[in-house]
mmCIF file of N, CA and C in Angstrom:
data_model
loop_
_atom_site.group_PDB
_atom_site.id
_atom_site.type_symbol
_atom_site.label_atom_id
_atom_site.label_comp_id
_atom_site.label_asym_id
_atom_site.label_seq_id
_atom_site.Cartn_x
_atom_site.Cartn_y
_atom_site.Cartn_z
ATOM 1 N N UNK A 1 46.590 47.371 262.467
ATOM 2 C CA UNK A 1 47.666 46.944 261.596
ATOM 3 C C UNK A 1 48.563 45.967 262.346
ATOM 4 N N UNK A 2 49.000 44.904 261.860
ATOM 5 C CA UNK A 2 49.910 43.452 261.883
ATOM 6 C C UNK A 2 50.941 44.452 261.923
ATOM 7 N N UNK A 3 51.928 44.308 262.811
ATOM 8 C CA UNK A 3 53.189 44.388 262.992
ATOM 9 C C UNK A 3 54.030 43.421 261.831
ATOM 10 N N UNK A 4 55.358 44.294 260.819
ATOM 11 C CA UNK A 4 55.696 43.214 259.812
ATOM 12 C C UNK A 4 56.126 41.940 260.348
ATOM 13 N N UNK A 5 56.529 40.954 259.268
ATOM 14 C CA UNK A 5 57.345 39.603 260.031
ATOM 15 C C UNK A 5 57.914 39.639 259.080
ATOM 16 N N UNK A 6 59.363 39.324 258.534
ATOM 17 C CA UNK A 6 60.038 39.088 257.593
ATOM 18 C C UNK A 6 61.145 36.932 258.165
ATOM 19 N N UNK A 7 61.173 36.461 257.234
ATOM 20 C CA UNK A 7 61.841 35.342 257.676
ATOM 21 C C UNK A 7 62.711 34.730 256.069
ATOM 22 N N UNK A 8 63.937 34.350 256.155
ATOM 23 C CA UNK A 8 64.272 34.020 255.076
ATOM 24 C C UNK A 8 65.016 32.780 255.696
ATOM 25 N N UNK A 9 64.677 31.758 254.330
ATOM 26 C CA UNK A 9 65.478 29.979 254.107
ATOM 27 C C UNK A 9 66.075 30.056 253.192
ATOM 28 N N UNK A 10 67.525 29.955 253.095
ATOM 29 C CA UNK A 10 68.805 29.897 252.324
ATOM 30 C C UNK A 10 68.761 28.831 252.070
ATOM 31 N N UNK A 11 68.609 27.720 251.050
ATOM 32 C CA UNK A 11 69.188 26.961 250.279
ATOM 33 C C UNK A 11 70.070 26.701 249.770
ATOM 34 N N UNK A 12 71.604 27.130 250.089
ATOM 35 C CA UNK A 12 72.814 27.122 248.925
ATOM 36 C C UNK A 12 72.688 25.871 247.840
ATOM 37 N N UNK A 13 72.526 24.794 248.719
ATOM 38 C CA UNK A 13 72.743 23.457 247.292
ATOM 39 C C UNK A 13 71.692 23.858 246.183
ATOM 40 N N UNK A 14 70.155 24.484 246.312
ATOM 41 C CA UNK A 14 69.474 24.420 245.420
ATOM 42 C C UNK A 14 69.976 26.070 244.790
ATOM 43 N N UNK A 15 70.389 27.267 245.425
ATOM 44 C CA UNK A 15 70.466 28.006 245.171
ATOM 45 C C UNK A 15 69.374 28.948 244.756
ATOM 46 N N UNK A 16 68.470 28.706 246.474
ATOM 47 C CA UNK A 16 66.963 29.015 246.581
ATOM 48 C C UNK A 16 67.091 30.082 247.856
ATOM 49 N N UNK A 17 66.493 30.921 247.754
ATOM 50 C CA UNK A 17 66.309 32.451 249.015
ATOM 51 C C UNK A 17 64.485 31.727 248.925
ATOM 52 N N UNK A 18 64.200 31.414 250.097
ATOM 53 C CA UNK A 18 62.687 31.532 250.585
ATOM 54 C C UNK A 18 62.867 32.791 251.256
ATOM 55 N N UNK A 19 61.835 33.844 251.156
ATOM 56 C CA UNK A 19 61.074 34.717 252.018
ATOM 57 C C UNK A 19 59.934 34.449 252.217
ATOM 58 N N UNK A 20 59.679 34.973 253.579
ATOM 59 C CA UNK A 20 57.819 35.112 253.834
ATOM 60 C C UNK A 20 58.177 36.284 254.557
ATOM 61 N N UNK A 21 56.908 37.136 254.258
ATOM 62 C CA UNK A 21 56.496 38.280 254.719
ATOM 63 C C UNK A 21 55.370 38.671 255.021
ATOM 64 N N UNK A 22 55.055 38.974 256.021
ATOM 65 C CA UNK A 22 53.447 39.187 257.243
ATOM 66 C C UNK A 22 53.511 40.636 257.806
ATOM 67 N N UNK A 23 51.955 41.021 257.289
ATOM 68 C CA UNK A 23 51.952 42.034 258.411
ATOM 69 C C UNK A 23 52.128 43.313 257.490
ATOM 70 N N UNK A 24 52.316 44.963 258.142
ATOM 71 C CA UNK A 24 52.076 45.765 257.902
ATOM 72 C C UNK A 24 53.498 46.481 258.145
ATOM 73 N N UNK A 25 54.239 46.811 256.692
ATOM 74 C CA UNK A 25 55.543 47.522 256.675
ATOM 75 C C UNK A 25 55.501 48.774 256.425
ATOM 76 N N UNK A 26 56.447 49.151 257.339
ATOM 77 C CA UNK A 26 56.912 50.761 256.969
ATOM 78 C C UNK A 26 58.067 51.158 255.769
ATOM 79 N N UNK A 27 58.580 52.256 255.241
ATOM 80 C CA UNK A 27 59.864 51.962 254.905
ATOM 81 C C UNK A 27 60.626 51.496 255.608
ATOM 82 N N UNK A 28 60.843 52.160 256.676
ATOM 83 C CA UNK A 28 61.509 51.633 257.223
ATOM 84 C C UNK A 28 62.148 50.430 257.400
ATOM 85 N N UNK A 29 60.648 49.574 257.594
ATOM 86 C CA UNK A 29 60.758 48.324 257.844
ATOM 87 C C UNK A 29 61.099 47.831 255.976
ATOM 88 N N UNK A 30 61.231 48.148 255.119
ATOM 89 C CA UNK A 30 61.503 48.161 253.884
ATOM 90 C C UNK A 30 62.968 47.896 253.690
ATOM 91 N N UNK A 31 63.870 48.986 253.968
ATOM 92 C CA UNK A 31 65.094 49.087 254.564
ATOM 93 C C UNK A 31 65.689 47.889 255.493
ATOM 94 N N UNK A 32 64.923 47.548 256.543
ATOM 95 C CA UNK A 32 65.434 46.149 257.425
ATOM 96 C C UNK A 32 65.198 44.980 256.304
ATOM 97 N N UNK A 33 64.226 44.929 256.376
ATOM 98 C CA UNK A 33 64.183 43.774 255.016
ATOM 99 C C UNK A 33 65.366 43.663 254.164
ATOM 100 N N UNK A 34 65.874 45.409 253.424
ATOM 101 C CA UNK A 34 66.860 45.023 252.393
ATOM 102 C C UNK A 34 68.198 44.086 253.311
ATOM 103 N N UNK A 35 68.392 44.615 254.373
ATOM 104 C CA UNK A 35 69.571 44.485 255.005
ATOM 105 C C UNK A 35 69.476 42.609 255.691
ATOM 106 N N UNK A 36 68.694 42.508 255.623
ATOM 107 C CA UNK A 36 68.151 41.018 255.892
ATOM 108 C C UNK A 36 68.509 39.828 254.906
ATOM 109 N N UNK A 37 67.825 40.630 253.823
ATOM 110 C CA UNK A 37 67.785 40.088 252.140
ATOM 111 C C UNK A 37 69.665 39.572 251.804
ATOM 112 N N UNK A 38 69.891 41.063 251.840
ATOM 113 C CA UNK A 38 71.195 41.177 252.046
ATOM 114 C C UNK A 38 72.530 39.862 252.609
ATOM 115 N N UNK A 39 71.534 39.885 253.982
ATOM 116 C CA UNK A 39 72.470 39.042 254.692
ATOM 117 C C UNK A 39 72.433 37.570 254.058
ATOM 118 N N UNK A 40 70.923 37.235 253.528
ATOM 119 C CA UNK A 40 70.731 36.189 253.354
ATOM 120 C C UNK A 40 71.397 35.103 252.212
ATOM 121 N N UNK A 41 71.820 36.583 251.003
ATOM 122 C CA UNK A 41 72.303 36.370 249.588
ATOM 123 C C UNK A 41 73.557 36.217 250.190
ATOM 124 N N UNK A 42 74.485 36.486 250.685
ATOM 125 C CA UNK A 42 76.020 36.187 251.451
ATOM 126 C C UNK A 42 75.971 34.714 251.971
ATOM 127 N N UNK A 43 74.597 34.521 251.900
ATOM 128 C CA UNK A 43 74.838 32.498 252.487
ATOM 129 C C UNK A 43 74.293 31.686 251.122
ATOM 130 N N UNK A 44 74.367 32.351 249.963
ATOM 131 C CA UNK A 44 74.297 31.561 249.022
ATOM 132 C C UNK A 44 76.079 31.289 248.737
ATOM 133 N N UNK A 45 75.898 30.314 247.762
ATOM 134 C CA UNK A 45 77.611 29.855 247.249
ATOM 135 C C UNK A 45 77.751 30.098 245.779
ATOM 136 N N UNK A 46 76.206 30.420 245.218
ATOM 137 C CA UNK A 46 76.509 30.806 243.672
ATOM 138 C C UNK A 46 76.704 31.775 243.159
ATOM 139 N N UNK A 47 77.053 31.723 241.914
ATOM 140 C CA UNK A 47 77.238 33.372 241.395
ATOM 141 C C UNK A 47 76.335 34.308 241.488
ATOM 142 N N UNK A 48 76.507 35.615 241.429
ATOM 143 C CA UNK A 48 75.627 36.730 241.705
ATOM 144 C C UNK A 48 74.686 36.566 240.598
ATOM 145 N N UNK A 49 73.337 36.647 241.120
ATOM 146 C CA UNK A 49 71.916 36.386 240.297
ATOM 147 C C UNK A 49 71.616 35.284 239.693
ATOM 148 N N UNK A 50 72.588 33.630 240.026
ATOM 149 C CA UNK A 50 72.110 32.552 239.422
ATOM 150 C C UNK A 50 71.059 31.765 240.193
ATOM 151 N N UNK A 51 71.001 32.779 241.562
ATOM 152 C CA UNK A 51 69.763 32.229 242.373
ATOM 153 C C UNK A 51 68.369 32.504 242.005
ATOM 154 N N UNK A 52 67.426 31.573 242.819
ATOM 155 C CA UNK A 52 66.187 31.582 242.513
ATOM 156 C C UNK A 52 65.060 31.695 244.241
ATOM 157 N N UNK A 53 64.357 32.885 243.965
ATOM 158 C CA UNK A 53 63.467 33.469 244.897
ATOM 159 C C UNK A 53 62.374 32.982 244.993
ATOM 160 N N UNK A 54 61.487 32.767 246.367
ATOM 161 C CA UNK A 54 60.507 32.295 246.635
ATOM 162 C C UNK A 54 60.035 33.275 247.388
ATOM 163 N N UNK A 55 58.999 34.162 247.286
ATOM 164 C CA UNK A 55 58.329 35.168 248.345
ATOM 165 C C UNK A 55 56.878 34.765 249.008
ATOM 166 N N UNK A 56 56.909 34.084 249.786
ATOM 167 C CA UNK A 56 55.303 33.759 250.369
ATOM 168 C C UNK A 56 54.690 35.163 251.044
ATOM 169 N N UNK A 57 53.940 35.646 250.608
ATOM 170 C CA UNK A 57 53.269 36.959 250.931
ATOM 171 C C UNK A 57 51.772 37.034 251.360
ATOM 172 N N UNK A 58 50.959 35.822 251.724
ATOM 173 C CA UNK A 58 49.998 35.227 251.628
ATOM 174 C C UNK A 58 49.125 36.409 252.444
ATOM 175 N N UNK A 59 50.402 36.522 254.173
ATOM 176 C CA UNK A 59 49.766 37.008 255.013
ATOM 177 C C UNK A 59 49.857 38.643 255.339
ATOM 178 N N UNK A 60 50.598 39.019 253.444
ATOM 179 C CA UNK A 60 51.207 40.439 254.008
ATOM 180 C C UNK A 60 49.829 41.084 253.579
ATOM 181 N N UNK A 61 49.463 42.345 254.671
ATOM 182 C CA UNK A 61 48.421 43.116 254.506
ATOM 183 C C UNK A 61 48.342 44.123 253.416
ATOM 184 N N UNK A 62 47.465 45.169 253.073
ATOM 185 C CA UNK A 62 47.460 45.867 252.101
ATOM 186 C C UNK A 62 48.842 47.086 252.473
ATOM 187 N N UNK A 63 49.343 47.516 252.120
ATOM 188 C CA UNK A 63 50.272 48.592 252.104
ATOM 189 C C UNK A 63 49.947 49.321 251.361
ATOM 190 N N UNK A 64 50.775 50.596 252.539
ATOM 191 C CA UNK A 64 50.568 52.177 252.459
ATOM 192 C C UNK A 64 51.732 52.207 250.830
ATOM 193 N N UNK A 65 50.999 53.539 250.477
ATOM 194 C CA UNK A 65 51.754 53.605 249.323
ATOM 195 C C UNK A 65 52.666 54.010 248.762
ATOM 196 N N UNK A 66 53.415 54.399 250.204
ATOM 197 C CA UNK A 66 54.689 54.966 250.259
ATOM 198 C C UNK A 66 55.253 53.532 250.368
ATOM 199 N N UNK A 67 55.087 52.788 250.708
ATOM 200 C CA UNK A 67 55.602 51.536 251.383
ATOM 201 C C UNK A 67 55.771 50.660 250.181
ATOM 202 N N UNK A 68 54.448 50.507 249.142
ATOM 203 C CA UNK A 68 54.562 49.744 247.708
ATOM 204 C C UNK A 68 56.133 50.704 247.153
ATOM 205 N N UNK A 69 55.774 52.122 246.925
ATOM 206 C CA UNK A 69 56.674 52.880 246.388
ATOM 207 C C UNK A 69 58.192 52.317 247.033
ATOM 208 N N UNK A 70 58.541 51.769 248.298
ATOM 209 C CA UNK A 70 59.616 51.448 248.521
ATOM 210 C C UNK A 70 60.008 49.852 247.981
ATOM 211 N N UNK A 71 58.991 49.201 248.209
ATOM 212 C CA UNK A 71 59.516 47.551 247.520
ATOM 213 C C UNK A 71 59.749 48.004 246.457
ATOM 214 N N UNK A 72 59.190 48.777 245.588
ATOM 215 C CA UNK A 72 59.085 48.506 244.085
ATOM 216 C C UNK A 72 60.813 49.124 243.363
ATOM 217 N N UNK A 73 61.321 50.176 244.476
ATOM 218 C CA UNK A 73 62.358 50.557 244.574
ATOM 219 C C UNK A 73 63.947 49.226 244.416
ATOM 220 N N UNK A 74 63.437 48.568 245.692
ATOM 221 C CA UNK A 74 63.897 47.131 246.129
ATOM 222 C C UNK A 74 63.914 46.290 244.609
ATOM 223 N N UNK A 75 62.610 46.368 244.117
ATOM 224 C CA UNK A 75 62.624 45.324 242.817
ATOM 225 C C UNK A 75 63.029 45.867 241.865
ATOM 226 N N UNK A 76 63.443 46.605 242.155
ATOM 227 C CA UNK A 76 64.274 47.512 240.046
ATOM 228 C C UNK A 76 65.711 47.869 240.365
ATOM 229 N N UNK A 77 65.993 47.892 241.540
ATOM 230 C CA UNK A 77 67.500 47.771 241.909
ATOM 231 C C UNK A 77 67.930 46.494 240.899
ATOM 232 N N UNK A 78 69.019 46.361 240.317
ATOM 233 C CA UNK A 78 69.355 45.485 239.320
ATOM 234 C C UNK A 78 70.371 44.681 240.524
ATOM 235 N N UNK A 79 71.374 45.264 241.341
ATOM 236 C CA UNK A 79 72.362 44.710 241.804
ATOM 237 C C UNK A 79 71.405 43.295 242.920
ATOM 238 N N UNK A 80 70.711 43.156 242.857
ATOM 239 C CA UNK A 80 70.218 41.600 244.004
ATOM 240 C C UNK A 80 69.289 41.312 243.429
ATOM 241 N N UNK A 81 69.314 40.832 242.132
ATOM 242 C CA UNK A 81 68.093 40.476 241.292
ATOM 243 C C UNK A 81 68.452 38.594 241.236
ATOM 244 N N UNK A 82 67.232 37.830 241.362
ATOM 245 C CA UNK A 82 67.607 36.563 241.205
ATOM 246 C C UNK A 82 67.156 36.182 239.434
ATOM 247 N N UNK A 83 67.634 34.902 239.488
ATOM 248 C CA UNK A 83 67.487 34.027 238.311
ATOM 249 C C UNK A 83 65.653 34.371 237.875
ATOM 250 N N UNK A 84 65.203 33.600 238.833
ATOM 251 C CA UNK A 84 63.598 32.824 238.757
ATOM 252 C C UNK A 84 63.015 33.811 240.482
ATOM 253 N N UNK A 85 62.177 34.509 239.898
ATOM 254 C CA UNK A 85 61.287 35.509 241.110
ATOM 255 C C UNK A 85 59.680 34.578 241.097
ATOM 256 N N UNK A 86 59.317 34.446 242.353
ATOM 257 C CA UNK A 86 58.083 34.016 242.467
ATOM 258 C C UNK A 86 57.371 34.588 243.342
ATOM 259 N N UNK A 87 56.338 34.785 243.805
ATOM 260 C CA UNK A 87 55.571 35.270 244.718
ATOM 261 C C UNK A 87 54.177 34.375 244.790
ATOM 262 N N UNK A 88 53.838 34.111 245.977
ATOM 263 C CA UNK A 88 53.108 33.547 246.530
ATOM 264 C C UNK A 88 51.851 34.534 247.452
ATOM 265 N N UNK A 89 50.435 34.534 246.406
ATOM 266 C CA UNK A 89 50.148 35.892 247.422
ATOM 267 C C UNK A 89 48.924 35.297 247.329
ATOM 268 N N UNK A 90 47.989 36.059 248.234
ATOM 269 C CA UNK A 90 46.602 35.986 248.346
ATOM 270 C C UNK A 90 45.963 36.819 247.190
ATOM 271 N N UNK A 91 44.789 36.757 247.314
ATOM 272 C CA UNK A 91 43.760 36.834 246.101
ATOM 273 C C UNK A 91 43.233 38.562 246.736
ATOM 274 N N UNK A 92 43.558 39.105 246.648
ATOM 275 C CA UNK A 92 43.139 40.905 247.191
ATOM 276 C C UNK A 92 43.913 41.934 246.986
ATOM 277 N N UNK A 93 43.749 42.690 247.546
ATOM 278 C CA UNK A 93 44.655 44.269 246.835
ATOM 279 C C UNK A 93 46.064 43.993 247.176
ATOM 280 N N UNK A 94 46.706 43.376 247.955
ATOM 281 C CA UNK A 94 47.931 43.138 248.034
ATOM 282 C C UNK A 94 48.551 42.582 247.012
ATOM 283 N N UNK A 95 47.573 41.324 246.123
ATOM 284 C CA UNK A 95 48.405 41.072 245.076
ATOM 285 C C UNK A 95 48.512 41.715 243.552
ATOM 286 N N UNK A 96 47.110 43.239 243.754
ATOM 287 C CA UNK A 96 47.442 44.213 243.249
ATOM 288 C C UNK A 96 49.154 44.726 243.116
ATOM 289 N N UNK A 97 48.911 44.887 244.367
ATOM 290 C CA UNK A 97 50.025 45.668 244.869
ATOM 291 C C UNK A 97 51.709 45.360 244.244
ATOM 292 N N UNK A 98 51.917 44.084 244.661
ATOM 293 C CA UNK A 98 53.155 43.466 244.414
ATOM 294 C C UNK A 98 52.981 43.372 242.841
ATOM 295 N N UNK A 99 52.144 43.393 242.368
ATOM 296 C CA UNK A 99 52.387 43.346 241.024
ATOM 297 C C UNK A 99 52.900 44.520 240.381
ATOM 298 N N UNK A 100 52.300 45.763 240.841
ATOM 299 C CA UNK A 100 52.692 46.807 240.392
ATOM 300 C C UNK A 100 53.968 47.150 240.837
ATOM 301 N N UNK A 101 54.334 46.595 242.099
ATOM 302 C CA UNK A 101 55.610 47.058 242.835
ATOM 303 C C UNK A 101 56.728 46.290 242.044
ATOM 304 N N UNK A 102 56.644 45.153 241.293
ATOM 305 C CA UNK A 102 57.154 44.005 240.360
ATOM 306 C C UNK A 102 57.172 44.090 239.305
ATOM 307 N N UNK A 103 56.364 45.264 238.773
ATOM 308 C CA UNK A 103 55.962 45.634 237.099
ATOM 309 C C UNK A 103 57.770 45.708 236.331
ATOM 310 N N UNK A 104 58.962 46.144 236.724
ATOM 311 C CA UNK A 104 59.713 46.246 236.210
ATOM 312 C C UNK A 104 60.789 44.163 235.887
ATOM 313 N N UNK A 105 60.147 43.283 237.248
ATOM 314 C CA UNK A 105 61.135 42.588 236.578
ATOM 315 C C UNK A 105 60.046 40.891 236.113
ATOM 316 N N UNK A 106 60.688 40.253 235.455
ATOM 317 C CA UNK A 106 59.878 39.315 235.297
ATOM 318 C C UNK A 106 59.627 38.246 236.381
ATOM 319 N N UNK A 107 58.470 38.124 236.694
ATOM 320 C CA UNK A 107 58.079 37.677 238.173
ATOM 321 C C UNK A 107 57.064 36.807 237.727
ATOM 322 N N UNK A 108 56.955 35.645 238.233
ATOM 323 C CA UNK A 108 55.817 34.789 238.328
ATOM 324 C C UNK A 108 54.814 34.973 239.559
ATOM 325 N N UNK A 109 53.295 35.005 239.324
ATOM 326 C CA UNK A 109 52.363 34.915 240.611
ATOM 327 C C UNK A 109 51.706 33.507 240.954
ATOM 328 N N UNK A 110 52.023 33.340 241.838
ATOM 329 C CA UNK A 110 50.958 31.696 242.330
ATOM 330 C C UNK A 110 50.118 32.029 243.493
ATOM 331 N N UNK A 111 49.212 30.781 244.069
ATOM 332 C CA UNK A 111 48.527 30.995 244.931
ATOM 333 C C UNK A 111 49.095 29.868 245.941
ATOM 334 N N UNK A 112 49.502 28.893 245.477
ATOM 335 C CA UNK A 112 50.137 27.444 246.609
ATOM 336 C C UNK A 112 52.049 28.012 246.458
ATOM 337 N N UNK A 113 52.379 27.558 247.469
ATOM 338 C CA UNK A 113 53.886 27.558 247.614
ATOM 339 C C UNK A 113 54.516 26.248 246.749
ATOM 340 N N UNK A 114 53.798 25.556 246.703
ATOM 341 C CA UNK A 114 54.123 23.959 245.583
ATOM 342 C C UNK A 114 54.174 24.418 244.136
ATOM 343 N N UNK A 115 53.050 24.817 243.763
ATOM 344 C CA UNK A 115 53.389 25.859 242.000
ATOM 345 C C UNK A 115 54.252 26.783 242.209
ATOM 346 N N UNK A 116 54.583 27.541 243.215
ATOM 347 C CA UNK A 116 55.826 28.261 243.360
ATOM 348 C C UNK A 116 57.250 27.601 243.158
ATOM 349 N N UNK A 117 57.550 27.084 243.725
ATOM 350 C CA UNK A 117 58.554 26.287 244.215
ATOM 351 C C UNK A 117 58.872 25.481 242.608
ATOM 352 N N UNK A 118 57.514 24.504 242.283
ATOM 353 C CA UNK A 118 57.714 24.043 241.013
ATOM 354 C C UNK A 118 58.705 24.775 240.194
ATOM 355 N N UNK A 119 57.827 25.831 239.608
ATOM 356 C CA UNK A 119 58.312 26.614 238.856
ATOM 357 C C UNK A 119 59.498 27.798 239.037
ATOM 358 N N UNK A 120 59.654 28.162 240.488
ATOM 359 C CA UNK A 120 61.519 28.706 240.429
ATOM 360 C C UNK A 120 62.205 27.948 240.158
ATOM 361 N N UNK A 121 62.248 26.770 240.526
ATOM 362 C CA UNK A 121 62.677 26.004 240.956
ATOM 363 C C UNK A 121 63.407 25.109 239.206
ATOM 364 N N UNK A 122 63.014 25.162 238.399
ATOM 365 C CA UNK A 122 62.638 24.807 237.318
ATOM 366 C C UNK A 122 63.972 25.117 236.538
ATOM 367 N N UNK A 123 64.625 23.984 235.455
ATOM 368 C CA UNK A 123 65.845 24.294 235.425
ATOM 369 C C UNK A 123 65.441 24.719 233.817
ATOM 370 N N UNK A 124 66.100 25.923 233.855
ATOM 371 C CA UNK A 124 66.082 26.207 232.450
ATOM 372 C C UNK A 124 67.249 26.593 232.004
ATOM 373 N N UNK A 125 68.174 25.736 232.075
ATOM 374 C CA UNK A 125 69.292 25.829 230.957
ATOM 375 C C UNK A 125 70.169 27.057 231.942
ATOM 376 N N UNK A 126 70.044 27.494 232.878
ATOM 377 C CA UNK A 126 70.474 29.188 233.179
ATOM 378 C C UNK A 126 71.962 28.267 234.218
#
């Protein structure tokens, strides 16, 4: 098992959170993430939830299912929900995974970070 990697790009002018995430998480490491996430939404300048998320997950491995059970926790929390959710994943049980862990909010799936990006990115009137 890949040790996790978590990395986030704040955008304030576009009012864009990039994540990428690698590797093999615990809750634990679930928990650091939130507190990360966290830090990252404090360097936006817009209102709460007018931002838009980018998750590159390409290289995250399959997860334990205590571990889905904790993102999915993360994604139905209402209080740090963005505008436009995207995810960027590979083609295997992981993007099982995030889907089910995502089943509660409306999330787009891509395979390039460019159709990602396109489409958060994408002004719809919000």
């Amino acid at each position: 098992m890949t040790t996790p990697r978590m990395s986030f790009d704040v955008e304030p002018q576009r009012n864009l959170v990039r994540i990428t995430l690698a590797g093999f998480f615990t809750p634990d490491d679930v928990a650091r993430f939130v507190a990360a996430r966290d830090e990252a939404h404090r360097r936006l300048t817009c209102a709460p939830h007018a931002h838009v998320t980018l998750v590159d997950m390409r290289t995250m491995q399959i997860q334990s299912q205590e571990t889905v059970a904790a993102f999915q926790r993360v994604l139905a929390n209402p209080d740090a929900t963005s505008r436009r959710l995207a995810f960027v994943v590979a083609r295997s049980l992981a993007r099982l995974q995030i889907k089910r862990a995502a089943s509660e909010r409306d999330a787009a799936y891509f395979t390039t970070l460019e159709e990602a990006e396109a489409w958060v990115t994408l002004h719809d009137g919000a």
